[in-house]
mmCIF file of C-alpha atoms in Angstrom:
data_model
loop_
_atom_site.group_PDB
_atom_site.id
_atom_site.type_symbol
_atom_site.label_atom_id
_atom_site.label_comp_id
_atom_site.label_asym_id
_atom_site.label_seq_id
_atom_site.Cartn_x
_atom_site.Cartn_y
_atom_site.Cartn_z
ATOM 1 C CA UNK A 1 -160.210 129.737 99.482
ATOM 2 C CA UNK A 2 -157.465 131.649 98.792
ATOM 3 C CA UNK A 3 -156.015 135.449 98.711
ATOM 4 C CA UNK A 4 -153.824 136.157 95.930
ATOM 5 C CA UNK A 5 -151.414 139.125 95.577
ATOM 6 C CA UNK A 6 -148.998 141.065 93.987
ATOM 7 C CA UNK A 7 -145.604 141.272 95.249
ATOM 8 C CA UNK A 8 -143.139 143.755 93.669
ATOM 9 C CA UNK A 9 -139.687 144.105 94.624
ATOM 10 C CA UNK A 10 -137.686 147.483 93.618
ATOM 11 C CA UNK A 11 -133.602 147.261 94.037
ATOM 12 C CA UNK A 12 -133.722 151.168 95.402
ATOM 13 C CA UNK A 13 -130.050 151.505 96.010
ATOM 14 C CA UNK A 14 -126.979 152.214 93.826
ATOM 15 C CA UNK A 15 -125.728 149.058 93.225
ATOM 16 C CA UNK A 16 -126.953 145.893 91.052
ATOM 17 C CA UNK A 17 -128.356 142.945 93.391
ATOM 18 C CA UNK A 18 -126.640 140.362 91.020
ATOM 19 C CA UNK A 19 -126.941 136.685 91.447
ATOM 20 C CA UNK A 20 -126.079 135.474 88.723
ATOM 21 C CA UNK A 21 -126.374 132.271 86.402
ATOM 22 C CA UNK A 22 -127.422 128.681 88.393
ATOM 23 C CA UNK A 23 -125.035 126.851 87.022
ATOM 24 C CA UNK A 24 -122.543 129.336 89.064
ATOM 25 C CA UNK A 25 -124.175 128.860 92.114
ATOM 26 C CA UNK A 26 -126.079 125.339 92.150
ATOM 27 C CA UNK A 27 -126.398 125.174 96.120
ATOM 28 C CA UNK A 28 -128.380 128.492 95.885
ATOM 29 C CA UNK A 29 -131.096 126.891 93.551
ATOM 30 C CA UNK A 30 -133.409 124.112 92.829
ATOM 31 C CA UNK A 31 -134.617 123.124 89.239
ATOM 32 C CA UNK A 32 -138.859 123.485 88.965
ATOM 33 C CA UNK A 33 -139.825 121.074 86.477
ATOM 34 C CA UNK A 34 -143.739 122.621 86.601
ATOM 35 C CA UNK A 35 -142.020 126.277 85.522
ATOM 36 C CA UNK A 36 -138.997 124.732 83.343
ATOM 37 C CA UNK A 37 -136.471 126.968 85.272
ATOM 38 C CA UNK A 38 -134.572 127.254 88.502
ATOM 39 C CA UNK A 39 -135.819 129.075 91.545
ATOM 40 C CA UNK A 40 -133.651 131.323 93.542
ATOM 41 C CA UNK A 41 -134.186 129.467 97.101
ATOM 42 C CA UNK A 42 -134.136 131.999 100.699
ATOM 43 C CA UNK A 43 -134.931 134.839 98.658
ATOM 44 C CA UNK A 44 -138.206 135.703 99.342
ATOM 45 C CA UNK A 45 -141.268 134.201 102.219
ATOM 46 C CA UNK A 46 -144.739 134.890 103.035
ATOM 47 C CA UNK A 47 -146.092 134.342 106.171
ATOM 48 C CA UNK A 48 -149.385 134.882 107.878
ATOM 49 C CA UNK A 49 -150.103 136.480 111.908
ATOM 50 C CA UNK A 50 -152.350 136.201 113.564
ATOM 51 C CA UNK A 51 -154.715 138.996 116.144
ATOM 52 C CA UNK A 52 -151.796 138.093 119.331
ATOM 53 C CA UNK A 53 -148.462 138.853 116.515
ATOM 54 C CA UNK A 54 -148.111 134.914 116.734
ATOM 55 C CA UNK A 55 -146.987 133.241 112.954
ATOM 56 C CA UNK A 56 -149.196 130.606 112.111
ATOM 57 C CA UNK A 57 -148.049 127.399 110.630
ATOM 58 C CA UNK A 58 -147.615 127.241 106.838
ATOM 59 C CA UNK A 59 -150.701 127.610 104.851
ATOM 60 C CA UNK A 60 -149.208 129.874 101.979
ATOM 61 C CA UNK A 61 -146.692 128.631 100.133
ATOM 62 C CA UNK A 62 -143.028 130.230 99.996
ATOM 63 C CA UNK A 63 -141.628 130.358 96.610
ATOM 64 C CA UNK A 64 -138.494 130.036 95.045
ATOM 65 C CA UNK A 65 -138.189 132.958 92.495
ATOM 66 C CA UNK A 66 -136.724 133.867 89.081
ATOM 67 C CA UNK A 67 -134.723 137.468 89.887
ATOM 68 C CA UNK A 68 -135.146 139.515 87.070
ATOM 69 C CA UNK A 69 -135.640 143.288 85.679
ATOM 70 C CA UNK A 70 -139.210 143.215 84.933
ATOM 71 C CA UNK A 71 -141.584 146.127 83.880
ATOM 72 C CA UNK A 72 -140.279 149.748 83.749
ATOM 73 C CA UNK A 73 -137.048 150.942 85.533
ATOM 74 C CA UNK A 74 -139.153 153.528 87.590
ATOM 75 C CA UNK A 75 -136.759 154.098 90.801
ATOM 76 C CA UNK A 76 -134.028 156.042 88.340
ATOM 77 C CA UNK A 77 -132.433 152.674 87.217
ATOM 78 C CA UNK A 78 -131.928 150.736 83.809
ATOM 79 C CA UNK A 79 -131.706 149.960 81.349
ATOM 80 C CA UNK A 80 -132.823 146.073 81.795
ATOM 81 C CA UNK A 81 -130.087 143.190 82.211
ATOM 82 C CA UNK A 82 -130.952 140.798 84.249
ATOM 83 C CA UNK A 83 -133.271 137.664 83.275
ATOM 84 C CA UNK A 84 -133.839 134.091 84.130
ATOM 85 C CA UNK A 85 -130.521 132.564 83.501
ATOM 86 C CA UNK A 86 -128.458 135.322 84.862
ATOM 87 C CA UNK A 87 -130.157 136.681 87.942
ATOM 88 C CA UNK A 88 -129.973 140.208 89.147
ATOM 89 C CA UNK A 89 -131.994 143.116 89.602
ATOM 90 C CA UNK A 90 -130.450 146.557 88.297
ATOM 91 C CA UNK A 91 -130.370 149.405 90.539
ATOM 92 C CA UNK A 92 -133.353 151.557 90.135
ATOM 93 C CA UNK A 93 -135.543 148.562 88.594
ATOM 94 C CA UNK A 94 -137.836 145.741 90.159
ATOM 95 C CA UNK A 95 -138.564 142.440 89.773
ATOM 96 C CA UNK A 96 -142.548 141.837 89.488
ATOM 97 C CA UNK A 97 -144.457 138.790 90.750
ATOM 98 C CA UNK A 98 -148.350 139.374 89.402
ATOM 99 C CA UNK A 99 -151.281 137.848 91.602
ATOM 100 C CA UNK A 100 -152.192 135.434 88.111
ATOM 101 C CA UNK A 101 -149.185 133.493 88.757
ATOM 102 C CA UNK A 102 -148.603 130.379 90.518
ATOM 103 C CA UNK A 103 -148.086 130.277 94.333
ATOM 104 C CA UNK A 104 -148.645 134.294 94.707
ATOM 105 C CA UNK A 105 -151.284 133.409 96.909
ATOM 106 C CA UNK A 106 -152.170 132.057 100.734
ATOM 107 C CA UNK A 107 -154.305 129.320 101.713
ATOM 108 C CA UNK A 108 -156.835 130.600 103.814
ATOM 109 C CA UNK A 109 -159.519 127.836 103.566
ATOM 110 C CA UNK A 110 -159.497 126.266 107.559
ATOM 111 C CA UNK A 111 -158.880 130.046 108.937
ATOM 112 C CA UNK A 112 -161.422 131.243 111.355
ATOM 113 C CA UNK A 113 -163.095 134.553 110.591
ATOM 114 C CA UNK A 114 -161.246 137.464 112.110
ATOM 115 C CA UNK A 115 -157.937 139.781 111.820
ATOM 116 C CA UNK A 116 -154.500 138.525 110.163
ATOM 117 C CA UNK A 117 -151.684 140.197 108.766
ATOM 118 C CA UNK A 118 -149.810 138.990 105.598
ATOM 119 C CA UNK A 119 -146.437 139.920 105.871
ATOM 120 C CA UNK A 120 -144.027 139.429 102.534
ATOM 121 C CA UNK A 121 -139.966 139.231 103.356
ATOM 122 C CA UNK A 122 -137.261 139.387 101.058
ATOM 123 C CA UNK A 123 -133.505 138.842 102.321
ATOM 124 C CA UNK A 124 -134.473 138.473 105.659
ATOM 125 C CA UNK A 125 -131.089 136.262 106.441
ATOM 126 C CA UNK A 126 -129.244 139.540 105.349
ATOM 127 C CA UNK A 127 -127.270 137.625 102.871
ATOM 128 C CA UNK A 128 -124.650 139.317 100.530
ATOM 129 C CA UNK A 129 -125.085 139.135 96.707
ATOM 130 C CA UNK A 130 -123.221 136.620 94.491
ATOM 131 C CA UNK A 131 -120.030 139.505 94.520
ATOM 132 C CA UNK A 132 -120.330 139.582 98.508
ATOM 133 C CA UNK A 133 -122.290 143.375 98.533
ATOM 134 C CA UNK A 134 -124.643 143.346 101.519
ATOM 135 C CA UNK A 135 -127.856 145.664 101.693
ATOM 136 C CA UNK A 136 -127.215 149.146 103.143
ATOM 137 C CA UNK A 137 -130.680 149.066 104.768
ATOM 138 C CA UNK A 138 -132.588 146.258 105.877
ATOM 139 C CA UNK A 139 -135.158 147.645 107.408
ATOM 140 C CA UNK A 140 -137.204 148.290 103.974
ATOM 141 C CA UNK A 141 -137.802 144.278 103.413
ATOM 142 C CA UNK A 142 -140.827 143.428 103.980
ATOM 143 C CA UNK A 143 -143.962 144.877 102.849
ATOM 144 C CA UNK A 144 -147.304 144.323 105.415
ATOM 145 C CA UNK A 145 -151.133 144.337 104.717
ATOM 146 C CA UNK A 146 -153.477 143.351 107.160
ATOM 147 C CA UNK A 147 -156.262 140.944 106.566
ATOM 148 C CA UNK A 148 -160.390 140.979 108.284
ATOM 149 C CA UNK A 149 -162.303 137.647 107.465
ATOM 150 C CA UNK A 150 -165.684 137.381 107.276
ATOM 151 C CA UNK A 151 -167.840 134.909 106.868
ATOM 152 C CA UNK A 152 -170.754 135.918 108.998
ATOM 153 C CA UNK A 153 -173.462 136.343 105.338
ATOM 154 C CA UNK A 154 -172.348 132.991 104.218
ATOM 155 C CA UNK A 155 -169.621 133.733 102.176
ATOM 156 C CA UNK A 156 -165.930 134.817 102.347
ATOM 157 C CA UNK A 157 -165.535 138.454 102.597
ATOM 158 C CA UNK A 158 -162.134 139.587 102.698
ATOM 159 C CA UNK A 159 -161.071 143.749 103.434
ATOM 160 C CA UNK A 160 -157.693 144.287 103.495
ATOM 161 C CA UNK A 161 -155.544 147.514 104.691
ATOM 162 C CA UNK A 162 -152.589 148.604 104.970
ATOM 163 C CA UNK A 163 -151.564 150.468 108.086
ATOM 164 C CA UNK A 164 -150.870 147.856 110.387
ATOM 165 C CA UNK A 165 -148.524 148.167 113.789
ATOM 166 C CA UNK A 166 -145.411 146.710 113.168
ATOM 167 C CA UNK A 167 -145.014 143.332 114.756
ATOM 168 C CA UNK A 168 -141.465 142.153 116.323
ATOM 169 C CA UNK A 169 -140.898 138.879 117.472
ATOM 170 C CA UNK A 170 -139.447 137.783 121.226
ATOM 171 C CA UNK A 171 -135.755 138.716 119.192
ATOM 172 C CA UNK A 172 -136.650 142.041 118.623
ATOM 173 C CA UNK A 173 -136.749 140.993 114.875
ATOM 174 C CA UNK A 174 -139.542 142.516 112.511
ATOM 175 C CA UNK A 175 -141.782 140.266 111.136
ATOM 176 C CA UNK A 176 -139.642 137.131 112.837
ATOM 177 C CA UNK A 177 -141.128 133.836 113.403
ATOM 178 C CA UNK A 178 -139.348 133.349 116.860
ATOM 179 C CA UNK A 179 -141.195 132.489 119.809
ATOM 180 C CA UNK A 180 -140.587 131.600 123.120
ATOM 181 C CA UNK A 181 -141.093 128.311 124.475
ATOM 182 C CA UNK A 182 -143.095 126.736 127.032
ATOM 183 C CA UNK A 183 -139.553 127.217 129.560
ATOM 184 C CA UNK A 184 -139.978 130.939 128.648
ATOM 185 C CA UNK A 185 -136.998 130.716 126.052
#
């Protein structure tokens, strides 16, 4: 059983996110054979809460992506310049990721019935751009829908919404997988 989603990800500020070819920047990507291109690696996660805020172990599936200007320019940017083998997104467009695709999805087969949030992160390390520009806002990178299971008729029946509380780990970090230990660190 899985969810699948779409994940869209607007560049909303003045300035180009460019990364750039691979070949510039080989220790920032990996080759995928199964899509006959290199993925972007650290750019983007999803990860899965539980009812308590606590991040379960991995049962989606964080992907690598292609950065490019996909679809319209609808945030006041464009025109299009960015693709697969030179990386970017131009201010005022988005890159696209449609729920058909592979790994836009979470494995939610050996979950127990009950509430979950999906939480999807991009840049969460706060790195620059391949010309050293860092974000002027962070706190617009992630995107949250929460997630009721049930399975009480016999099958899955999944109702998903959208104004969840904001969780924040034992760093004070949104949406952070830090947790303390059993020494209370």
């Amino acid at each position: 059983e899985i969810v699948r989603f779409d994940t869209e990800i607007a560049n909303i500020g003045t300035e180009d996110y460019f990364i750039g070819a691979p070949s510039a920047q080989p220790d920032q990507f990996e080759w995928d054979a199964c899509h006959n291109h290199y993925h972007y690696e650290g750019y983007a996660e999803y990860a899965l809460y539980d009812a308590s805020g606590s991040p379960l172990p991995t049962i989606g599936f964080k992907n690598g992506f292609c950065i490019l200007d996909l679809g319209s320019c609808n945030y006041g940017g464009g025109p299009q310049k960015y693709t697969c083998s030179n990386m970017g997104i131009t201010a005022g467009c988005q890159d696209i990721y449609s729920r058909y695709l592979d790994c836009q999805w979470i494995d939610i087969t050996d979950l127990e019935a009950g509430d979950y949030t999906l939480v999807i992160r991009v840049n969460w390390d706060y790195s620059p751009d391949a010309l050293g520009r860092q974000e002027n806002d962070y706190e617009n990178n992630w995107g949250v829908v929460c997630i009721n299971m049930d399975r009480t008729s016999g099958e899955l029946q999944v109702d998903v919404w959208d104004d969840c509380d904001q969780l924040v780990d034992c760093t004070g970090e949104p949406y952070g997988t830090a947790q303390m230990d059993c020494m209370g660190d």
